[in-house]
Short mmCIF file of C-alpha atoms and ligand atoms in Angstrom, two decimals:
data_model
loop_
_atom_site.label_atom_id
_atom_site.label_comp_id
_atom_site.label_asym_id
_atom_site.label_seq_id
_atom_site.Cartn_x
_atom_site.Cartn_y
_atom_site.Cartn_z
CA MET A 1 0.00 0.00 0.00
CA LYS A 2 1.27 3.47 -0.88
CA VAL A 3 1.74 5.58 2.22
CA GLU A 4 0.95 9.25 1.66
CA MET A 5 3.66 11.49 3.02
CA GLN A 6 2.69 14.32 5.25
CA LYS A 7 3.53 17.60 3.51
CA VAL A 8 4.49 20.90 5.07
CA ILE A 9 2.62 23.67 3.28
CA LEU A 10 3.07 27.41 3.73
CA ILE A 11 -0.11 29.31 2.92
CA THR A 12 0.54 33.03 2.74
CA GLY A 13 -2.60 35.09 3.19
CA GLY A 14 -3.98 32.11 5.14
CA ALA A 15 -6.28 34.35 7.18
CA GLY A 16 -8.02 35.56 4.04
CA PHE A 17 -10.91 34.07 2.11
CA ILE A 18 -9.11 31.68 -0.22
CA GLY A 19 -6.13 31.11 2.09
CA SER A 20 -8.22 30.08 5.10
CA ASN A 21 -10.18 27.62 2.97
CA LEU A 22 -6.89 26.15 1.77
CA CYS A 23 -5.63 25.88 5.38
CA ASP A 24 -8.81 24.07 6.39
CA TYR A 25 -8.61 21.65 3.47
CA PHE A 26 -4.97 20.65 3.80
CA LEU A 27 -5.24 20.25 7.58
CA SER A 28 -8.18 17.92 6.95
CA LYS A 29 -5.91 15.91 4.63
CA GLY A 30 -3.36 15.45 7.43
CA ASP A 31 -0.76 17.93 6.19
CA LYS A 32 1.11 20.47 8.28
CA VAL A 33 0.09 24.02 7.52
CA VAL A 34 1.96 27.23 8.25
CA CYS A 35 0.05 30.47 7.71
CA LEU A 36 1.82 33.79 7.13
CA ASP A 37 -0.50 36.77 7.34
CA ASN A 38 -0.45 40.37 8.56
CA PHE A 39 -4.26 40.59 8.82
CA ALA A 40 -4.40 43.54 6.43
CA THR A 41 -7.61 42.17 4.92
CA GLY A 42 -7.75 38.74 6.57
CA HIS A 43 -9.46 37.94 9.86
CA ARG A 44 -8.75 35.93 12.97
CA HIS A 45 -12.27 34.53 12.85
CA ASN A 46 -11.32 32.79 9.58
CA LEU A 47 -8.79 30.75 11.58
CA LYS A 48 -11.02 29.87 14.51
CA ASP A 49 -11.90 26.32 13.36
CA PHE A 50 -8.26 25.22 13.26
CA ILE A 51 -6.19 27.74 15.24
CA ASN A 52 -5.52 25.08 17.92
CA HIS A 53 -4.98 22.22 15.49
CA PRO A 54 -1.66 20.52 16.32
CA ASN A 55 -0.58 20.65 12.65
CA PHE A 56 -1.30 24.37 12.29
CA SER A 57 1.00 27.27 13.03
CA LEU A 58 0.46 30.98 12.51
CA ILE A 59 3.21 33.45 11.76
CA GLU A 60 2.03 37.02 12.03
CA GLY A 61 4.21 38.81 9.56
CA ASP A 62 4.38 40.84 6.40
CA ILE A 63 5.50 39.63 2.98
CA ARG A 64 7.06 43.06 2.44
CA ASN A 65 9.56 42.03 5.10
CA ALA A 66 12.16 39.59 3.69
CA THR A 67 12.99 38.24 7.16
CA ASP A 68 9.36 37.31 7.78
CA CYS A 69 9.32 35.47 4.45
CA ALA A 70 12.54 33.60 5.27
CA THR A 71 11.16 32.60 8.68
CA ALA A 72 7.91 31.38 7.18
CA VAL A 73 9.48 29.11 4.53
CA LYS A 74 11.77 27.24 6.97
CA GLY A 75 11.24 23.50 6.51
CA VAL A 76 8.41 23.99 4.04
CA ASP A 77 7.79 21.64 1.08
CA TYR A 78 5.23 23.69 -0.84
CA VAL A 79 4.22 27.33 -0.89
CA LEU A 80 0.67 28.32 -1.79
CA HIS A 81 1.13 32.08 -2.08
CA GLN A 82 -2.20 33.87 -1.65
CA ALA A 83 -1.18 37.03 0.23
CA ALA A 84 -1.86 40.17 -1.78
CA LEU A 85 -4.02 43.25 -1.79
CA GLY A 86 -6.96 42.40 -4.01
CA SER A 87 -9.46 44.72 -5.67
CA VAL A 88 -9.12 46.86 -8.77
CA PRO A 89 -10.61 49.99 -7.09
CA ARG A 90 -8.22 49.69 -4.13
CA SER A 91 -5.28 49.61 -6.55
CA LEU A 92 -6.60 52.70 -8.35
CA LYS A 93 -6.89 54.52 -5.02
CA ASP A 94 -3.51 53.41 -3.68
CA PRO A 95 -1.30 51.94 -6.40
CA VAL A 96 1.89 52.28 -4.33
CA THR A 97 0.77 50.05 -1.45
CA THR A 98 -0.75 47.55 -3.89
CA ASN A 99 2.57 47.44 -5.72
CA ASP A 100 4.60 47.06 -2.50
CA VAL A 101 2.55 44.09 -1.33
CA ASN A 102 1.77 42.44 -4.65
CA VAL A 103 5.11 42.93 -6.39
CA THR A 104 7.82 43.46 -3.74
CA GLY A 105 6.09 41.03 -1.37
CA PHE A 106 5.77 38.48 -4.16
CA LEU A 107 9.43 38.83 -5.06
CA ASN A 108 10.43 38.44 -1.40
CA MET A 109 8.45 35.21 -1.27
CA LEU A 110 10.05 33.89 -4.46
CA VAL A 111 13.54 34.61 -3.10
CA ALA A 112 12.71 32.96 0.23
CA ALA A 113 11.26 29.90 -1.54
CA ARG A 114 14.29 29.64 -3.82
CA ASP A 115 16.75 29.92 -0.92
CA GLU A 116 14.87 27.30 1.10
CA LYS A 117 14.75 25.03 -2.00
CA VAL A 118 11.04 24.35 -1.59
CA LYS A 119 9.59 21.70 -3.89
CA ARG A 120 7.16 24.04 -5.64
CA PHE A 121 5.80 27.58 -5.46
CA ILE A 122 2.14 27.87 -6.43
CA TYR A 123 0.69 31.35 -6.52
CA ALA A 124 -2.56 33.23 -6.94
CA ALA A 125 -2.51 34.89 -10.34
CA SER A 126 -5.55 36.64 -11.76
CA SER A 127 -7.96 36.78 -14.67
CA SER A 128 -7.32 40.54 -14.65
CA THR A 129 -4.14 39.71 -16.59
CA TYR A 130 -6.34 39.33 -19.69
CA GLY A 131 -6.81 43.10 -19.53
CA ASP A 132 -8.29 44.65 -22.64
CA SER A 133 -8.19 41.46 -24.71
CA GLU A 134 -11.70 40.94 -26.06
CA SER A 135 -11.31 37.33 -27.14
CA LEU A 136 -13.54 34.78 -25.45
CA PRO A 137 -13.04 32.30 -24.00
CA LYS A 138 -9.75 33.41 -22.48
CA VAL A 139 -6.90 31.07 -23.28
CA GLU A 140 -3.72 31.33 -21.26
CA GLU A 141 -1.46 32.32 -24.14
CA VAL A 142 -3.48 35.33 -25.36
CA ILE A 143 -3.54 38.32 -23.03
CA GLY A 144 -4.20 42.01 -23.56
CA LYS A 145 -2.93 45.17 -21.92
CA PRO A 146 -3.63 45.57 -18.18
CA LEU A 147 -6.52 47.86 -17.22
CA SER A 148 -5.54 48.63 -13.62
CA PRO A 149 -2.55 48.82 -11.28
CA TYR A 150 -3.80 45.58 -9.69
CA ALA A 151 -3.72 43.82 -13.06
CA ILE A 152 -0.17 45.06 -13.66
CA THR A 153 0.98 43.60 -10.34
CA LYS A 154 -0.57 40.23 -11.09
CA TYR A 155 1.05 40.10 -14.52
CA ILE A 156 4.42 41.05 -13.04
CA ASN A 157 4.02 38.08 -10.68
CA GLU A 158 3.79 35.77 -13.67
CA LEU A 159 6.86 37.32 -15.28
CA TYR A 160 8.91 36.95 -12.10
CA ALA A 161 7.75 33.38 -11.55
CA GLU A 162 8.79 32.45 -15.08
CA ILE A 163 12.21 33.99 -14.62
CA PHE A 164 12.73 32.20 -11.30
CA SER A 165 11.80 28.92 -12.97
CA LYS A 166 14.16 29.52 -15.87
CA THR A 167 17.14 30.97 -14.05
CA TYR A 168 17.04 29.35 -10.60
CA GLY A 169 15.13 26.16 -11.36
CA LEU A 170 12.37 26.98 -8.85
CA GLU A 171 9.24 25.06 -9.85
CA THR A 172 6.32 27.47 -10.10
CA ILE A 173 2.68 27.30 -11.13
CA GLY A 174 0.41 30.34 -11.40
CA LEU A 175 -3.34 29.96 -11.02
CA ARG A 176 -5.29 32.71 -12.72
CA TYR A 177 -8.33 32.85 -10.47
CA PHE A 178 -11.61 34.01 -12.02
CA ASN A 179 -14.06 35.72 -9.60
CA VAL A 180 -13.83 33.25 -6.75
CA PHE A 181 -16.66 33.05 -4.22
CA GLY A 182 -17.78 30.93 -1.28
CA ARG A 183 -17.74 30.55 2.50
CA LYS A 184 -15.63 33.02 4.46
CA GLN A 185 -15.39 35.62 1.69
CA ASP A 186 -15.53 39.01 3.39
CA PRO A 187 -18.82 40.85 2.75
CA ASN A 188 -17.70 44.04 4.50
CA GLY A 189 -15.65 47.07 3.54
CA ALA A 190 -15.35 49.32 0.54
CA TYR A 191 -13.59 46.67 -1.52
CA ALA A 192 -15.85 43.70 -0.82
CA ALA A 193 -16.45 41.35 -3.74
CA VAL A 194 -19.83 41.42 -5.41
CA ILE A 195 -21.27 38.06 -4.29
CA PRO A 196 -20.83 38.38 -0.50
CA LYS A 197 -21.85 42.03 -0.70
CA PHE A 198 -25.06 41.23 -2.58
CA VAL A 199 -25.85 38.28 -0.30
CA MET A 200 -25.59 40.47 2.79
CA GLN A 201 -27.70 43.21 1.21
CA LEU A 202 -30.40 40.77 0.15
CA MET A 203 -30.43 39.07 3.55
CA HIS A 204 -31.13 42.52 5.03
CA LEU A 205 -33.76 43.26 2.38
CA GLU A 206 -31.57 46.04 0.95
CA ARG A 207 -31.33 46.66 -2.78
CA PRO A 208 -28.06 45.44 -4.33
CA LYS A 209 -26.42 48.04 -6.57
CA ILE A 210 -25.02 46.81 -9.87
CA ASN A 211 -22.35 48.91 -11.56
CA GLY A 212 -23.57 49.29 -15.15
CA ASP A 213 -26.63 47.69 -16.72
CA GLY A 214 -26.00 44.23 -15.31
CA ASN A 215 -25.04 42.70 -18.63
CA TYR A 216 -21.34 42.41 -17.85
CA SER A 217 -20.52 38.75 -17.37
CA ARG A 218 -18.09 36.76 -15.29
CA ASP A 219 -16.90 33.19 -14.86
CA PHE A 220 -17.90 32.99 -11.19
CA THR A 221 -15.87 30.20 -9.59
CA TYR A 222 -16.72 28.33 -6.42
CA ILE A 223 -13.97 28.00 -3.81
CA ASP A 224 -13.91 24.19 -3.90
CA ASN A 225 -12.88 24.24 -7.56
CA VAL A 226 -10.02 26.56 -6.57
CA ILE A 227 -8.93 24.21 -3.80
CA GLN A 228 -8.89 21.37 -6.31
CA MET A 229 -6.64 23.38 -8.64
CA ASN A 230 -4.19 24.20 -5.84
CA GLU A 231 -3.96 20.54 -4.89
CA LEU A 232 -3.47 19.41 -8.49
CA ALA A 233 -0.82 22.08 -9.04
CA MET A 234 0.98 20.97 -5.92
CA LEU A 235 0.94 17.27 -6.69
CA THR A 236 1.36 17.03 -10.45
CA GLN A 237 4.31 14.97 -11.58
CA ASN A 238 3.85 15.90 -15.22
CA PRO A 239 6.95 17.92 -16.23
CA GLU A 240 4.93 19.69 -18.95
CA ALA A 241 2.47 20.90 -16.34
CA ILE A 242 4.89 22.98 -14.29
CA ASN A 243 6.43 26.43 -14.77
CA THR A 244 3.31 27.76 -16.41
CA VAL A 245 -0.06 29.37 -15.60
CA TYR A 246 -3.61 28.03 -15.62
CA ASN A 247 -7.05 29.52 -15.79
CA THR A 248 -8.78 28.57 -12.56
CA ALA A 249 -12.48 28.79 -13.24
CA TYR A 250 -15.58 26.76 -13.96
CA GLY A 251 -15.67 27.60 -17.67
CA ASP A 252 -19.11 29.21 -17.91
CA ARG A 253 -20.24 32.80 -17.69
CA ASN A 254 -23.17 34.54 -16.12
CA THR A 255 -24.22 38.17 -16.21
CA LEU A 256 -24.57 40.21 -13.04
CA ASN A 257 -28.33 40.21 -13.65
CA ASN A 258 -28.33 36.39 -13.78
CA LEU A 259 -26.28 36.29 -10.63
CA VAL A 260 -28.71 38.43 -8.67
CA GLY A 261 -31.60 36.32 -9.98
CA TYR A 262 -30.02 33.15 -8.61
CA LEU A 263 -29.12 34.78 -5.31
CA LYS A 264 -32.69 35.96 -4.84
CA GLU A 265 -34.05 32.53 -5.75
CA TYR A 266 -31.78 30.65 -3.35
CA LEU A 267 -32.07 33.17 -0.49
CA SER A 268 -35.84 33.37 -0.74
CA GLU A 269 -35.90 29.73 0.41
CA TYR A 270 -34.77 31.13 3.77
CA ASP A 271 -36.87 34.32 3.67
CA PRO A 272 -39.55 34.61 0.95
CA ARG A 273 -39.52 38.42 1.19
CA ILE A 274 -36.10 38.44 -0.51
CA ALA A 275 -37.78 37.48 -3.82
CA THR A 276 -39.36 40.94 -3.96
CA VAL A 277 -36.15 43.00 -3.51
CA SER A 278 -35.25 44.90 -6.68
CA VAL A 279 -31.86 45.86 -8.05
CA GLU A 280 -30.43 49.37 -8.36
CA TYR A 281 -28.21 50.23 -11.31
CA GLY A 282 -25.24 52.64 -11.32
CA SER A 283 -22.49 53.57 -13.74
CA ASN A 284 -19.75 51.24 -14.93
CA ARG A 285 -16.60 51.12 -12.79
CA ALA A 286 -13.19 52.18 -14.10
CA GLY A 287 -10.85 49.27 -14.77
CA ASP A 288 -13.61 46.66 -15.10
CA ILE A 289 -13.58 44.37 -18.10
CA PRO A 290 -16.99 43.78 -19.75
CA HIS A 291 -16.87 40.03 -20.12
CA SER A 292 -14.83 37.22 -18.72
CA LEU A 293 -14.97 33.53 -19.51
CA ALA A 294 -12.17 31.02 -19.09
CA SER A 295 -11.16 28.15 -21.27
CA ILE A 296 -10.25 25.44 -18.76
CA ASP A 297 -8.89 23.04 -21.38
CA LYS A 298 -5.27 23.52 -20.37
CA ALA A 299 -6.00 22.66 -16.72
CA LYS A 300 -8.10 19.68 -17.81
CA ASN A 301 -5.46 18.35 -20.18
CA LEU A 302 -2.30 18.92 -18.16
CA LEU A 303 -3.53 18.69 -14.57
CA GLY A 304 -6.63 16.52 -14.87
CA TYR A 305 -8.81 19.32 -13.49
CA ASN A 306 -12.47 18.41 -13.18
CA PRO A 307 -14.43 21.19 -11.47
CA LYS A 308 -17.21 19.81 -9.31
CA TYR A 309 -19.27 22.96 -8.72
CA SER A 310 -21.08 25.06 -11.29
CA MET A 311 -21.80 28.63 -10.27
CA GLN A 312 -25.36 27.68 -9.33
CA GLU A 313 -24.27 24.71 -7.19
CA GLY A 314 -21.64 26.85 -5.50
CA LEU A 315 -24.08 29.69 -4.89
CA LYS A 316 -26.49 27.36 -3.10
CA GLU A 317 -23.70 26.30 -0.75
CA ALA A 318 -22.40 29.83 -0.25
CA VAL A 319 -25.82 31.31 0.40
CA GLY A 320 -26.51 28.65 3.05
CA TRP A 321 -23.19 29.43 4.72
CA TYR A 322 -23.89 33.17 4.86
CA TRP A 323 -27.41 32.62 6.11
CA HIS A 324 -26.30 30.36 8.97
CA ASN A 325 -23.10 32.22 9.88
CA LEU A 326 -23.47 35.92 9.17
CA ARG A 327 -27.12 36.84 9.19
N1 NAD B 1 -11.12 36.35 -4.71
C1 NAD B 1 -10.97 36.39 -6.03
O1 NAD B 1 -11.94 36.36 -6.78
C2 NAD B 1 -9.60 36.49 -6.64
C3 NAD B 1 -9.50 36.59 -8.05
C4 NAD B 1 -8.24 36.66 -8.62
C5 NAD B 1 -7.11 36.60 -7.81
N2 NAD B 1 -7.24 36.53 -6.45
C6 NAD B 1 -6.02 36.48 -5.63
O2 NAD B 1 -6.15 35.44 -4.69
C7 NAD B 1 -5.44 35.77 -3.50
C8 NAD B 1 -6.35 35.62 -2.29
O3 NAD B 1 -7.46 36.49 -2.45
P1 NAD B 1 -8.67 36.52 -1.42
O4 NAD B 1 -9.89 36.76 -2.22
O5 NAD B 1 -8.61 35.36 -0.52
O6 NAD B 1 -8.35 37.89 -0.63
P2 NAD B 1 -8.27 38.18 0.93
O7 NAD B 1 -8.10 39.67 1.03
O8 NAD B 1 -9.40 37.56 1.65
O9 NAD B 1 -6.91 37.46 1.35
C9 NAD B 1 -5.64 38.02 1.21
C10 NAD B 1 -4.86 37.74 2.47
O10 NAD B 1 -3.53 38.26 2.33
C11 NAD B 1 -3.19 38.91 3.52
N3 NAD B 1 -2.19 39.94 3.26
C12 NAD B 1 -2.36 41.10 2.58
N4 NAD B 1 -1.24 41.82 2.58
C13 NAD B 1 -0.31 41.08 3.26
C14 NAD B 1 1.05 41.29 3.60
N5 NAD B 1 1.68 42.43 3.25
N6 NAD B 1 1.69 40.34 4.30
C15 NAD B 1 1.04 39.21 4.69
N7 NAD B 1 -0.23 38.95 4.40
C16 NAD B 1 -0.91 39.89 3.69
C17 NAD B 1 -4.48 39.50 4.03
O11 NAD B 1 -4.46 39.86 5.41
C18 NAD B 1 -5.47 38.40 3.71
O12 NAD B 1 -5.57 37.49 4.77
C19 NAD B 1 -4.90 37.18 -3.74
O13 NAD B 1 -3.58 37.04 -4.21
C20 NAD B 1 -5.79 37.73 -4.81
O14 NAD B 1 -5.15 38.73 -5.56
C21 NAD B 1 -8.47 36.47 -5.85
#
């Protein structure tokens, strides 16, 4: 019988939405998890289910600090680098801090991972890298010009990762996440993502405000599909599958109007009054791309990716989580 080796995994940004879900998952698989986070946008309550787990350790530190990065990678097999400042509007408001965290912090983590000779460095890239390219579906090799400081930082990450693979032999895989949603995604604050924000508004019988006419579309991706991609990226033994980037999505698109329709339908099972809440429309937001849809063929072919949750299936789960945990 093949004995599975326990892995030591560093999850940067482990107190955030995606990072805390990754911590939870890999702890449940029996791995050791180290979380590096400065709680800039992450929360202690995201760690509460496993903070005392014997295989979990938390390092409060900042990826902008090279010493913190070096401390965090000690004895680590794999890095799942999630720490960054997300949000296009935040990057437009404060491009310098976004750059410090997303570019300098990323580079610090690459250097630390290289020096520690970790087995592989997997990182959160972004669909924003497709920029102004209008082609659909998005295939990894065809990108446009970035439309925001955030998008620039995420593209620079890919360029650095490629150079570290080529020049230092560090194995890297970038996962271009497409509009991820699910349990633990923060509904609060000026830069909250659209799904948790709308869910909270609807639960409080407030009208969700859509930027634009609601016909912009996105490949909304449930967190469990993202976890699957991280695990596949970590474990693949296919030499052709490493030192590259992958769309991390479901491979379908829905408009914002569709999204709100589903949210109302699923939430009205908990409170029928929600079915009557109407939407408010505003103007389009700077830096937003009109449509986004991923081709997931590369991930299917090279990693064996097989996403289990459609947007609708994921929304049902997410809505239930918000209703029971945050109402
Ligand atoms: N959520 C999405 O739809 C989406 C889409 C594309 C890419 N991404 C990327 O995925 C990653 C995770 O995103 P998320 O949605 O979980 O966001 P999040 O804000 O919930 O998590 C980010 C985490 O990084 C931490 N962090 C920020 N700056 C740090 C620093 N200087 N040092 C240490 N930790 C720091 C935060 O405290 C937080 O816990 C990010 O890299 C983001 O750019 C997310």
